[in-house]
Amino acid sequence: MPNRPIKLSRRDLNQPSEFLSFGDRALDFVKAYARSIGLAAGGVLAGVLIVVGIRQYQARQDRLTAESFYQAFTALQGHQYAQAENRFRQLARNQPRRRLGRLANFYLASCYLEQGQLNLARGALIDALASLDDSLFRGMALMDLGSLYEQSGDLKRAQATYREAISLRSSADNLAAELALARIEAELGQKDAAVKDYRRFLERHPYAPQRQDVLEALANLGASPGDNAPTASPKTSASR
């Protein structure tokens, strides 16, 4: 609470004895509680120093983490997979609460994929998804994980993983996830679901580059594109 200035009336100024008495009491208070006041000020100063120290430490750790991540990413781009793998693994283990530490497992999975170590890649992706909160990276991780499940023949898990990827509306991989889900449903013999999802894809993305592939997939399932599917591309319609 801010200290308020002491207000003195004309009466106070006309009676110096009372004013001096008030000043003496104030001086006695300061003398009596000087030690307590000093301790309080010291406590505040110590608290400030602790906060400053923590912030400096955090800033230094952020800088070191960023440097390590950059070195690991550079190694990955340079196809030095063993080196990148070690650095990403250390980051994931030592900095799990920092954003780059959480991203490390995602890129660690990339290292494993490049080396054909699919089981290790799957484990790294599962670890990444346990902490990633960025929808873009979650979408990419889910697509990679779904693909690994699909390659291993675990179509049920692939289906669930692709469906989760679709739920991330802001993910850049939504189109691929929708097509993958419909494809898996067709492979599982869930024809009605596959036809429904393929038709929904055409409704949502009528001029997507994958449109012809979807039409062929529907034809293979013995189904029509549906009443709401466009029959021509925007360029064709404009030329008529």
PDB file of C-alpha atoms in Angstrom:
ATOM      1  CA  MET A   1       0.000   0.000   0.000  1.00  0.00           C
ATOM      2  CA  PRO A   2       1.560   3.407  -0.969  1.00  0.00           C
ATOM      3  CA  ASN A   3       2.529   5.741   1.843  1.00  0.00           C
ATOM      4  CA  ARG A   4       0.241   8.712   2.106  1.00  0.00           C
ATOM      5  CA  PRO A   5       1.735  12.187   2.892  1.00  0.00           C
ATOM      6  CA  ILE A   6       0.968  13.413   6.384  1.00  0.00           C
ATOM      7  CA  LYS A   7      -1.593  16.227   6.245  1.00  0.00           C
ATOM      8  CA  LEU A   8      -1.063  19.074   8.748  1.00  0.00           C
ATOM      9  CA  SER A   9      -3.706  21.667   9.522  1.00  0.00           C
ATOM     10  CA  ARG A  10      -3.064  25.291  10.483  1.00  0.00           C
ATOM     11  CA  ARG A  11      -3.894  24.262  14.055  1.00  0.00           C
ATOM     12  CA  ASP A  12      -1.076  21.738  14.000  1.00  0.00           C
ATOM     13  CA  LEU A  13       1.398  24.325  12.837  1.00  0.00           C
ATOM     14  CA  ASN A  14       0.267  26.720  15.579  1.00  0.00           C
ATOM     15  CA  GLN A  15       1.013  24.148  18.280  1.00  0.00           C
ATOM     16  CA  PRO A  16       4.701  23.184  17.870  1.00  0.00           C
ATOM     17  CA  SER A  17       4.751  21.123  21.044  1.00  0.00           C
ATOM     18  CA  GLU A  18       2.269  18.655  19.618  1.00  0.00           C
ATOM     19  CA  PHE A  19       4.095  18.556  16.297  1.00  0.00           C
ATOM     20  CA  LEU A  20       7.413  17.877  18.015  1.00  0.00           C
ATOM     21  CA  SER A  21       5.784  15.191  20.124  1.00  0.00           C
ATOM     22  CA  PHE A  22       4.530  13.481  16.964  1.00  0.00           C
ATOM     23  CA  GLY A  23       7.995  13.686  15.419  1.00  0.00           C
ATOM     24  CA  ASP A  24       9.584  12.198  18.522  1.00  0.00           C
ATOM     25  CA  ARG A  25       7.171   9.279  18.474  1.00  0.00           C
ATOM     26  CA  ALA A  26       7.923   8.622  14.820  1.00  0.00           C
ATOM     27  CA  LEU A  27      11.669   8.693  15.519  1.00  0.00           C
ATOM     28  CA  ASP A  28      11.252   6.312  18.451  1.00  0.00           C
ATOM     29  CA  PHE A  29       9.286   3.937  16.192  1.00  0.00           C
ATOM     30  CA  VAL A  30      12.046   3.872  13.589  1.00  0.00           C
ATOM     31  CA  LYS A  31      14.682   3.240  16.258  1.00  0.00           C
ATOM     32  CA  ALA A  32      12.675   0.474  17.886  1.00  0.00           C
ATOM     33  CA  TYR A  33      11.897  -1.341  14.652  1.00  0.00           C
ATOM     34  CA  ALA A  34      15.030  -0.544  12.684  1.00  0.00           C
ATOM     35  CA  ARG A  35      16.147  -4.156  12.842  1.00  0.00           C
ATOM     36  CA  SER A  36      12.783  -5.459  11.602  1.00  0.00           C
ATOM     37  CA  ILE A  37      12.671  -2.884   8.827  1.00  0.00           C
ATOM     38  CA  GLY A  38      16.185  -3.823   7.799  1.00  0.00           C
ATOM     39  CA  LEU A  39      15.298  -7.517   7.762  1.00  0.00           C
ATOM     40  CA  ALA A  40      12.220  -6.864   5.649  1.00  0.00           C
ATOM     41  CA  ALA A  41      14.221  -4.815   3.158  1.00  0.00           C
ATOM     42  CA  GLY A  42      16.855  -7.527   3.089  1.00  0.00           C
ATOM     43  CA  GLY A  43      14.181 -10.144   2.437  1.00  0.00           C
ATOM     44  CA  VAL A  44      12.783  -8.162  -0.482  1.00  0.00           C
ATOM     45  CA  LEU A  45      16.269  -7.695  -1.920  1.00  0.00           C
ATOM     46  CA  ALA A  46      17.006 -11.405  -1.548  1.00  0.00           C
ATOM     47  CA  GLY A  47      13.746 -12.224  -3.333  1.00  0.00           C
ATOM     48  CA  VAL A  48      14.607  -9.898  -6.202  1.00  0.00           C
ATOM     49  CA  LEU A  49      18.067 -11.443  -6.529  1.00  0.00           C
ATOM     50  CA  ILE A  50      16.562 -14.938  -6.601  1.00  0.00           C
ATOM     51  CA  VAL A  51      14.083 -13.982  -9.345  1.00  0.00           C
ATOM     52  CA  VAL A  52      16.828 -12.339 -11.403  1.00  0.00           C
ATOM     53  CA  GLY A  53      19.049 -15.367 -10.939  1.00  0.00           C
ATOM     54  CA  ILE A  54      16.304 -17.763 -12.022  1.00  0.00           C
ATOM     55  CA  ARG A  55      15.545 -15.703 -15.112  1.00  0.00           C
ATOM     56  CA  GLN A  56      19.197 -15.572 -16.075  1.00  0.00           C
ATOM     57  CA  TYR A  57      19.484 -19.336 -15.587  1.00  0.00           C
ATOM     58  CA  GLN A  58      16.351 -19.974 -17.664  1.00  0.00           C
ATOM     59  CA  ALA A  59      17.607 -17.677 -20.428  1.00  0.00           C
ATOM     60  CA  ARG A  60      20.926 -19.505 -20.473  1.00  0.00           C
ATOM     61  CA  GLN A  61      19.193 -22.903 -20.591  1.00  0.00           C
ATOM     62  CA  ASP A  62      16.949 -21.705 -23.421  1.00  0.00           C
ATOM     63  CA  ARG A  63      20.003 -20.567 -25.374  1.00  0.00           C
ATOM     64  CA  LEU A  64      21.855 -23.848 -24.808  1.00  0.00           C
ATOM     65  CA  THR A  65      18.768 -25.859 -25.760  1.00  0.00           C
ATOM     66  CA  ALA A  66      18.328 -23.856 -28.960  1.00  0.00           C
ATOM     67  CA  GLU A  67      21.976 -24.343 -29.869  1.00  0.00           C
ATOM     68  CA  SER A  68      21.780 -28.097 -29.278  1.00  0.00           C
ATOM     69  CA  PHE A  69      18.581 -28.347 -31.298  1.00  0.00           C
ATOM     70  CA  TYR A  70      20.115 -26.419 -34.187  1.00  0.00           C
ATOM     71  CA  GLN A  71      23.173 -28.697 -34.178  1.00  0.00           C
ATOM     72  CA  ALA A  72      20.963 -31.789 -34.158  1.00  0.00           C
ATOM     73  CA  PHE A  73      18.749 -30.456 -36.947  1.00  0.00           C
ATOM     74  CA  THR A  74      21.787 -29.527 -39.036  1.00  0.00           C
ATOM     75  CA  ALA A  75      23.153 -33.052 -38.591  1.00  0.00           C
ATOM     76  CA  LEU A  76      19.798 -34.499 -39.671  1.00  0.00           C
ATOM     77  CA  GLN A  77      19.740 -32.349 -42.800  1.00  0.00           C
ATOM     78  CA  GLY A  78      23.319 -33.413 -43.518  1.00  0.00           C
ATOM     79  CA  HIS A  79      22.305 -37.101 -43.318  1.00  0.00           C
ATOM     80  CA  GLN A  80      24.483 -37.567 -40.228  1.00  0.00           C
ATOM     81  CA  TYR A  81      21.766 -39.626 -38.627  1.00  0.00           C
ATOM     82  CA  ALA A  82      23.753 -41.166 -35.772  1.00  0.00           C
ATOM     83  CA  GLN A  83      24.932 -37.748 -34.583  1.00  0.00           C
ATOM     84  CA  ALA A  84      21.471 -36.229 -34.954  1.00  0.00           C
ATOM     85  CA  GLU A  85      19.934 -39.183 -33.145  1.00  0.00           C
ATOM     86  CA  ASN A  86      22.218 -38.774 -30.130  1.00  0.00           C
ATOM     87  CA  ARG A  87      21.577 -35.039 -29.858  1.00  0.00           C
ATOM     88  CA  PHE A  88      17.810 -35.309 -30.213  1.00  0.00           C
ATOM     89  CA  ARG A  89      17.696 -38.133 -27.687  1.00  0.00           C
ATOM     90  CA  GLN A  90      19.654 -36.062 -25.152  1.00  0.00           C
ATOM     91  CA  LEU A  91      17.374 -33.070 -25.695  1.00  0.00           C
ATOM     92  CA  ALA A  92      14.253 -35.177 -25.227  1.00  0.00           C
ATOM     93  CA  ARG A  93      15.659 -36.667 -22.031  1.00  0.00           C
ATOM     94  CA  ASN A  94      17.160 -33.519 -20.496  1.00  0.00           C
ATOM     95  CA  GLN A  95      14.685 -30.819 -21.570  1.00  0.00           C
ATOM     96  CA  PRO A  96      11.219 -32.417 -21.490  1.00  0.00           C
ATOM     97  CA  ARG A  97       9.516 -29.209 -20.320  1.00  0.00           C
ATOM     98  CA  ARG A  98      10.887 -26.965 -23.037  1.00  0.00           C
ATOM     99  CA  ARG A  99       9.184 -26.760 -26.418  1.00  0.00           C
ATOM    100  CA  LEU A 100      12.329 -27.790 -28.298  1.00  0.00           C
ATOM    101  CA  GLY A 101      12.798 -30.666 -25.886  1.00  0.00           C
ATOM    102  CA  ARG A 102       9.280 -31.872 -26.673  1.00  0.00           C
ATOM    103  CA  LEU A 103       9.903 -31.511 -30.399  1.00  0.00           C
ATOM    104  CA  ALA A 104      13.083 -33.558 -30.099  1.00  0.00           C
ATOM    105  CA  ASN A 105      11.194 -36.872 -30.039  1.00  0.00           C
ATOM    106  CA  PHE A 106       9.439 -35.972 -33.280  1.00  0.00           C
ATOM    107  CA  TYR A 107      12.754 -35.373 -35.047  1.00  0.00           C
ATOM    108  CA  LEU A 108      14.284 -38.375 -33.326  1.00  0.00           C
ATOM    109  CA  ALA A 109      11.598 -40.428 -35.055  1.00  0.00           C
ATOM    110  CA  SER A 110      12.716 -38.893 -38.358  1.00  0.00           C
ATOM    111  CA  CYS A 111      16.244 -40.109 -37.681  1.00  0.00           C
ATOM    112  CA  TYR A 112      14.962 -43.630 -37.075  1.00  0.00           C
ATOM    113  CA  LEU A 113      12.763 -43.542 -40.189  1.00  0.00           C
ATOM    114  CA  GLU A 114      15.694 -42.476 -42.351  1.00  0.00           C
ATOM    115  CA  GLN A 115      17.650 -45.447 -41.011  1.00  0.00           C
ATOM    116  CA  GLY A 116      14.775 -47.893 -41.478  1.00  0.00           C
ATOM    117  CA  GLN A 117      14.379 -48.486 -37.731  1.00  0.00           C
ATOM    118  CA  LEU A 118      10.590 -48.559 -37.797  1.00  0.00           C
ATOM    119  CA  ASN A 119       9.961 -49.908 -34.306  1.00  0.00           C
ATOM    120  CA  LEU A 120      12.153 -47.241 -32.732  1.00  0.00           C
ATOM    121  CA  ALA A 121      10.466 -44.588 -34.879  1.00  0.00           C
ATOM    122  CA  ARG A 122       7.055 -45.722 -33.701  1.00  0.00           C
ATOM    123  CA  GLY A 123       8.135 -45.492 -30.060  1.00  0.00           C
ATOM    124  CA  ALA A 124       9.589 -42.013 -30.567  1.00  0.00           C
ATOM    125  CA  LEU A 125       6.379 -40.806 -32.228  1.00  0.00           C
ATOM    126  CA  ILE A 126       4.266 -42.145 -29.362  1.00  0.00           C
ATOM    127  CA  ASP A 127       6.543 -40.326 -26.899  1.00  0.00           C
ATOM    128  CA  ALA A 128       6.296 -37.144 -28.963  1.00  0.00           C
ATOM    129  CA  LEU A 129       2.503 -37.252 -29.057  1.00  0.00           C
ATOM    130  CA  ALA A 130       2.389 -37.604 -25.280  1.00  0.00           C
ATOM    131  CA  SER A 131       3.736 -34.059 -24.870  1.00  0.00           C
ATOM    132  CA  LEU A 132       3.311 -32.196 -28.177  1.00  0.00           C
ATOM    133  CA  ASP A 133       0.649 -29.481 -28.059  1.00  0.00           C
ATOM    134  CA  ASP A 134       1.326 -27.890 -31.451  1.00  0.00           C
ATOM    135  CA  SER A 135      -1.418 -28.985 -33.890  1.00  0.00           C
ATOM    136  CA  LEU A 136       0.877 -28.805 -36.920  1.00  0.00           C
ATOM    137  CA  PHE A 137       3.495 -31.141 -35.458  1.00  0.00           C
ATOM    138  CA  ARG A 138       0.838 -33.359 -33.876  1.00  0.00           C
ATOM    139  CA  GLY A 139      -0.763 -33.772 -37.288  1.00  0.00           C
ATOM    140  CA  MET A 140       2.528 -34.750 -38.910  1.00  0.00           C
ATOM    141  CA  ALA A 141       3.378 -37.131 -36.059  1.00  0.00           C
ATOM    142  CA  LEU A 142      -0.044 -38.789 -36.289  1.00  0.00           C
ATOM    143  CA  MET A 143       0.299 -39.248 -40.048  1.00  0.00           C
ATOM    144  CA  ASP A 144       3.733 -40.833 -39.645  1.00  0.00           C
ATOM    145  CA  LEU A 145       2.472 -43.062 -36.847  1.00  0.00           C
ATOM    146  CA  GLY A 146      -0.602 -44.090 -38.835  1.00  0.00           C
ATOM    147  CA  SER A 147       1.600 -44.962 -41.793  1.00  0.00           C
ATOM    148  CA  LEU A 148       3.816 -47.123 -39.570  1.00  0.00           C
ATOM    149  CA  TYR A 149       0.784 -48.953 -38.180  1.00  0.00           C
ATOM    150  CA  GLU A 150      -0.456 -49.448 -41.735  1.00  0.00           C
ATOM    151  CA  GLN A 151       2.887 -50.834 -42.893  1.00  0.00           C
ATOM    152  CA  SER A 152       2.934 -53.279 -39.995  1.00  0.00           C
ATOM    153  CA  GLY A 153      -0.582 -54.479 -40.843  1.00  0.00           C
ATOM    154  CA  ASP A 154      -2.204 -53.021 -37.741  1.00  0.00           C
ATOM    155  CA  LEU A 155      -5.065 -51.443 -39.674  1.00  0.00           C
ATOM    156  CA  LYS A 156      -7.285 -50.853 -36.644  1.00  0.00           C
ATOM    157  CA  ARG A 157      -4.671 -48.684 -34.955  1.00  0.00           C
ATOM    158  CA  ALA A 158      -3.934 -46.965 -38.246  1.00  0.00           C
ATOM    159  CA  GLN A 159      -7.623 -46.170 -38.587  1.00  0.00           C
ATOM    160  CA  ALA A 160      -7.830 -44.684 -35.087  1.00  0.00           C
ATOM    161  CA  THR A 161      -4.649 -42.670 -35.637  1.00  0.00           C
ATOM    162  CA  TYR A 162      -5.814 -41.184 -38.939  1.00  0.00           C
ATOM    163  CA  ARG A 163      -9.155 -40.326 -37.366  1.00  0.00           C
ATOM    164  CA  GLU A 164      -7.356 -38.446 -34.605  1.00  0.00           C
ATOM    165  CA  ALA A 165      -5.310 -36.564 -37.200  1.00  0.00           C
ATOM    166  CA  ILE A 166      -8.531 -35.483 -38.918  1.00  0.00           C
ATOM    167  CA  SER A 167      -9.789 -34.012 -35.649  1.00  0.00           C
ATOM    168  CA  LEU A 168      -6.941 -31.472 -35.804  1.00  0.00           C
ATOM    169  CA  ARG A 169      -8.698 -28.988 -38.040  1.00  0.00           C
ATOM    170  CA  SER A 170      -5.659 -26.721 -38.270  1.00  0.00           C
ATOM    171  CA  SER A 171      -3.343 -29.534 -39.341  1.00  0.00           C
ATOM    172  CA  ALA A 172      -1.766 -29.264 -42.777  1.00  0.00           C
ATOM    173  CA  ASP A 173      -2.178 -33.040 -43.213  1.00  0.00           C
ATOM    174  CA  ASN A 174      -5.984 -33.113 -42.990  1.00  0.00           C
ATOM    175  CA  LEU A 175      -6.473 -33.935 -46.666  1.00  0.00           C
ATOM    176  CA  ALA A 176      -4.024 -36.821 -46.502  1.00  0.00           C
ATOM    177  CA  ALA A 177      -5.576 -38.032 -43.250  1.00  0.00           C
ATOM    178  CA  GLU A 178      -9.101 -38.053 -44.729  1.00  0.00           C
ATOM    179  CA  LEU A 179      -7.954 -40.050 -47.739  1.00  0.00           C
ATOM    180  CA  ALA A 180      -5.938 -42.439 -45.587  1.00  0.00           C
ATOM    181  CA  LEU A 181      -8.920 -43.083 -43.324  1.00  0.00           C
ATOM    182  CA  ALA A 182     -11.197 -43.880 -46.278  1.00  0.00           C
ATOM    183  CA  ARG A 183      -8.527 -46.142 -47.781  1.00  0.00           C
ATOM    184  CA  ILE A 184      -8.124 -48.056 -44.501  1.00  0.00           C
ATOM    185  CA  GLU A 185     -11.894 -48.458 -44.177  1.00  0.00           C
ATOM    186  CA  ALA A 186     -12.011 -49.951 -47.667  1.00  0.00           C
ATOM    187  CA  GLU A 187      -9.190 -52.368 -46.798  1.00  0.00           C
ATOM    188  CA  LEU A 188     -11.013 -53.382 -43.613  1.00  0.00           C
ATOM    189  CA  GLY A 189     -14.127 -54.168 -45.668  1.00  0.00           C
ATOM    190  CA  GLN A 190     -16.052 -51.206 -44.244  1.00  0.00           C
ATOM    191  CA  LYS A 191     -17.430 -50.248 -47.641  1.00  0.00           C
ATOM    192  CA  ASP A 192     -20.247 -47.976 -46.494  1.00  0.00           C
ATOM    193  CA  ALA A 193     -17.928 -45.980 -44.264  1.00  0.00           C
ATOM    194  CA  ALA A 194     -15.313 -45.690 -47.020  1.00  0.00           C
ATOM    195  CA  VAL A 195     -17.881 -44.509 -49.586  1.00  0.00           C
ATOM    196  CA  LYS A 196     -19.260 -41.994 -47.107  1.00  0.00           C
ATOM    197  CA  ASP A 197     -15.814 -40.594 -46.325  1.00  0.00           C
ATOM    198  CA  TYR A 198     -14.774 -40.430 -49.982  1.00  0.00           C
ATOM    199  CA  ARG A 199     -17.965 -38.552 -50.841  1.00  0.00           C
ATOM    200  CA  ARG A 200     -17.465 -36.234 -47.888  1.00  0.00           C
ATOM    201  CA  PHE A 201     -13.954 -35.520 -49.166  1.00  0.00           C
ATOM    202  CA  LEU A 202     -15.363 -34.479 -52.545  1.00  0.00           C
ATOM    203  CA  GLU A 203     -17.913 -32.232 -50.853  1.00  0.00           C
ATOM    204  CA  ARG A 204     -15.340 -30.553 -48.625  1.00  0.00           C
ATOM    205  CA  HIS A 205     -12.561 -30.322 -51.211  1.00  0.00           C
ATOM    206  CA  PRO A 206     -14.264 -30.340 -54.626  1.00  0.00           C
ATOM    207  CA  TYR A 207     -11.185 -29.159 -56.515  1.00  0.00           C
ATOM    208  CA  ALA A 208      -8.451 -30.924 -54.561  1.00  0.00           C
ATOM    209  CA  PRO A 209      -5.596 -32.431 -56.633  1.00  0.00           C
ATOM    210  CA  GLN A 210      -6.584 -35.876 -55.324  1.00  0.00           C
ATOM    211  CA  ARG A 211     -10.088 -35.618 -56.808  1.00  0.00           C
ATOM    212  CA  GLN A 212      -9.442 -38.060 -59.653  1.00  0.00           C
ATOM    213  CA  ASP A 213      -7.950 -40.618 -57.259  1.00  0.00           C
ATOM    214  CA  VAL A 214     -11.074 -40.386 -55.107  1.00  0.00           C
ATOM    215  CA  LEU A 215     -13.352 -40.859 -58.114  1.00  0.00           C
ATOM    216  CA  GLU A 216     -11.394 -43.971 -59.097  1.00  0.00           C
ATOM    217  CA  ALA A 217     -11.564 -45.305 -55.533  1.00  0.00           C
ATOM    218  CA  LEU A 218     -15.348 -44.827 -55.501  1.00  0.00           C
ATOM    219  CA  ALA A 219     -15.625 -46.577 -58.857  1.00  0.00           C
ATOM    220  CA  ASN A 220     -13.639 -49.532 -57.509  1.00  0.00           C
ATOM    221  CA  LEU A 221     -16.102 -49.695 -54.624  1.00  0.00           C
ATOM    222  CA  GLY A 222     -19.018 -49.677 -57.099  1.00  0.00           C
ATOM    223  CA  ALA A 223     -20.232 -46.288 -55.880  1.00  0.00           C
ATOM    224  CA  SER A 224     -21.017 -42.986 -57.544  1.00  0.00           C
ATOM    225  CA  PRO A 225     -19.432 -39.678 -56.506  1.00  0.00           C
ATOM    226  CA  GLY A 226     -22.711 -38.551 -54.929  1.00  0.00           C
ATOM    227  CA  ASP A 227     -25.208 -35.853 -55.744  1.00  0.00           C
ATOM    228  CA  ASN A 228     -23.160 -32.983 -54.280  1.00  0.00           C
ATOM    229  CA  ALA A 229     -19.860 -33.770 -55.986  1.00  0.00           C
ATOM    230  CA  PRO A 230     -18.821 -31.323 -58.763  1.00  0.00           C
ATOM    231  CA  THR A 231     -18.551 -32.773 -62.253  1.00  0.00           C
ATOM    232  CA  ALA A 232     -15.941 -30.315 -63.564  1.00  0.00           C
ATOM    233  CA  SER A 233     -13.034 -28.297 -62.358  1.00  0.00           C
ATOM    234  CA  PRO A 234     -13.291 -24.489 -61.966  1.00  0.00           C
ATOM    235  CA  LYS A 235     -11.185 -23.984 -65.128  1.00  0.00           C
ATOM    236  CA  THR A 236     -13.509 -26.212 -67.178  1.00  0.00           C
ATOM    237  CA  SER A 237     -16.639 -24.537 -65.806  1.00  0.00           C
ATOM    238  CA  ALA A 238     -15.267 -21.072 -66.538  1.00  0.00           C
ATOM    239  CA  SER A 239     -14.583 -21.957 -70.152  1.00  0.00           C
ATOM    240  CA  ARG A 240     -18.182 -22.938 -70.862  1.00  0.00           C
TER     241      ARG A 240
END
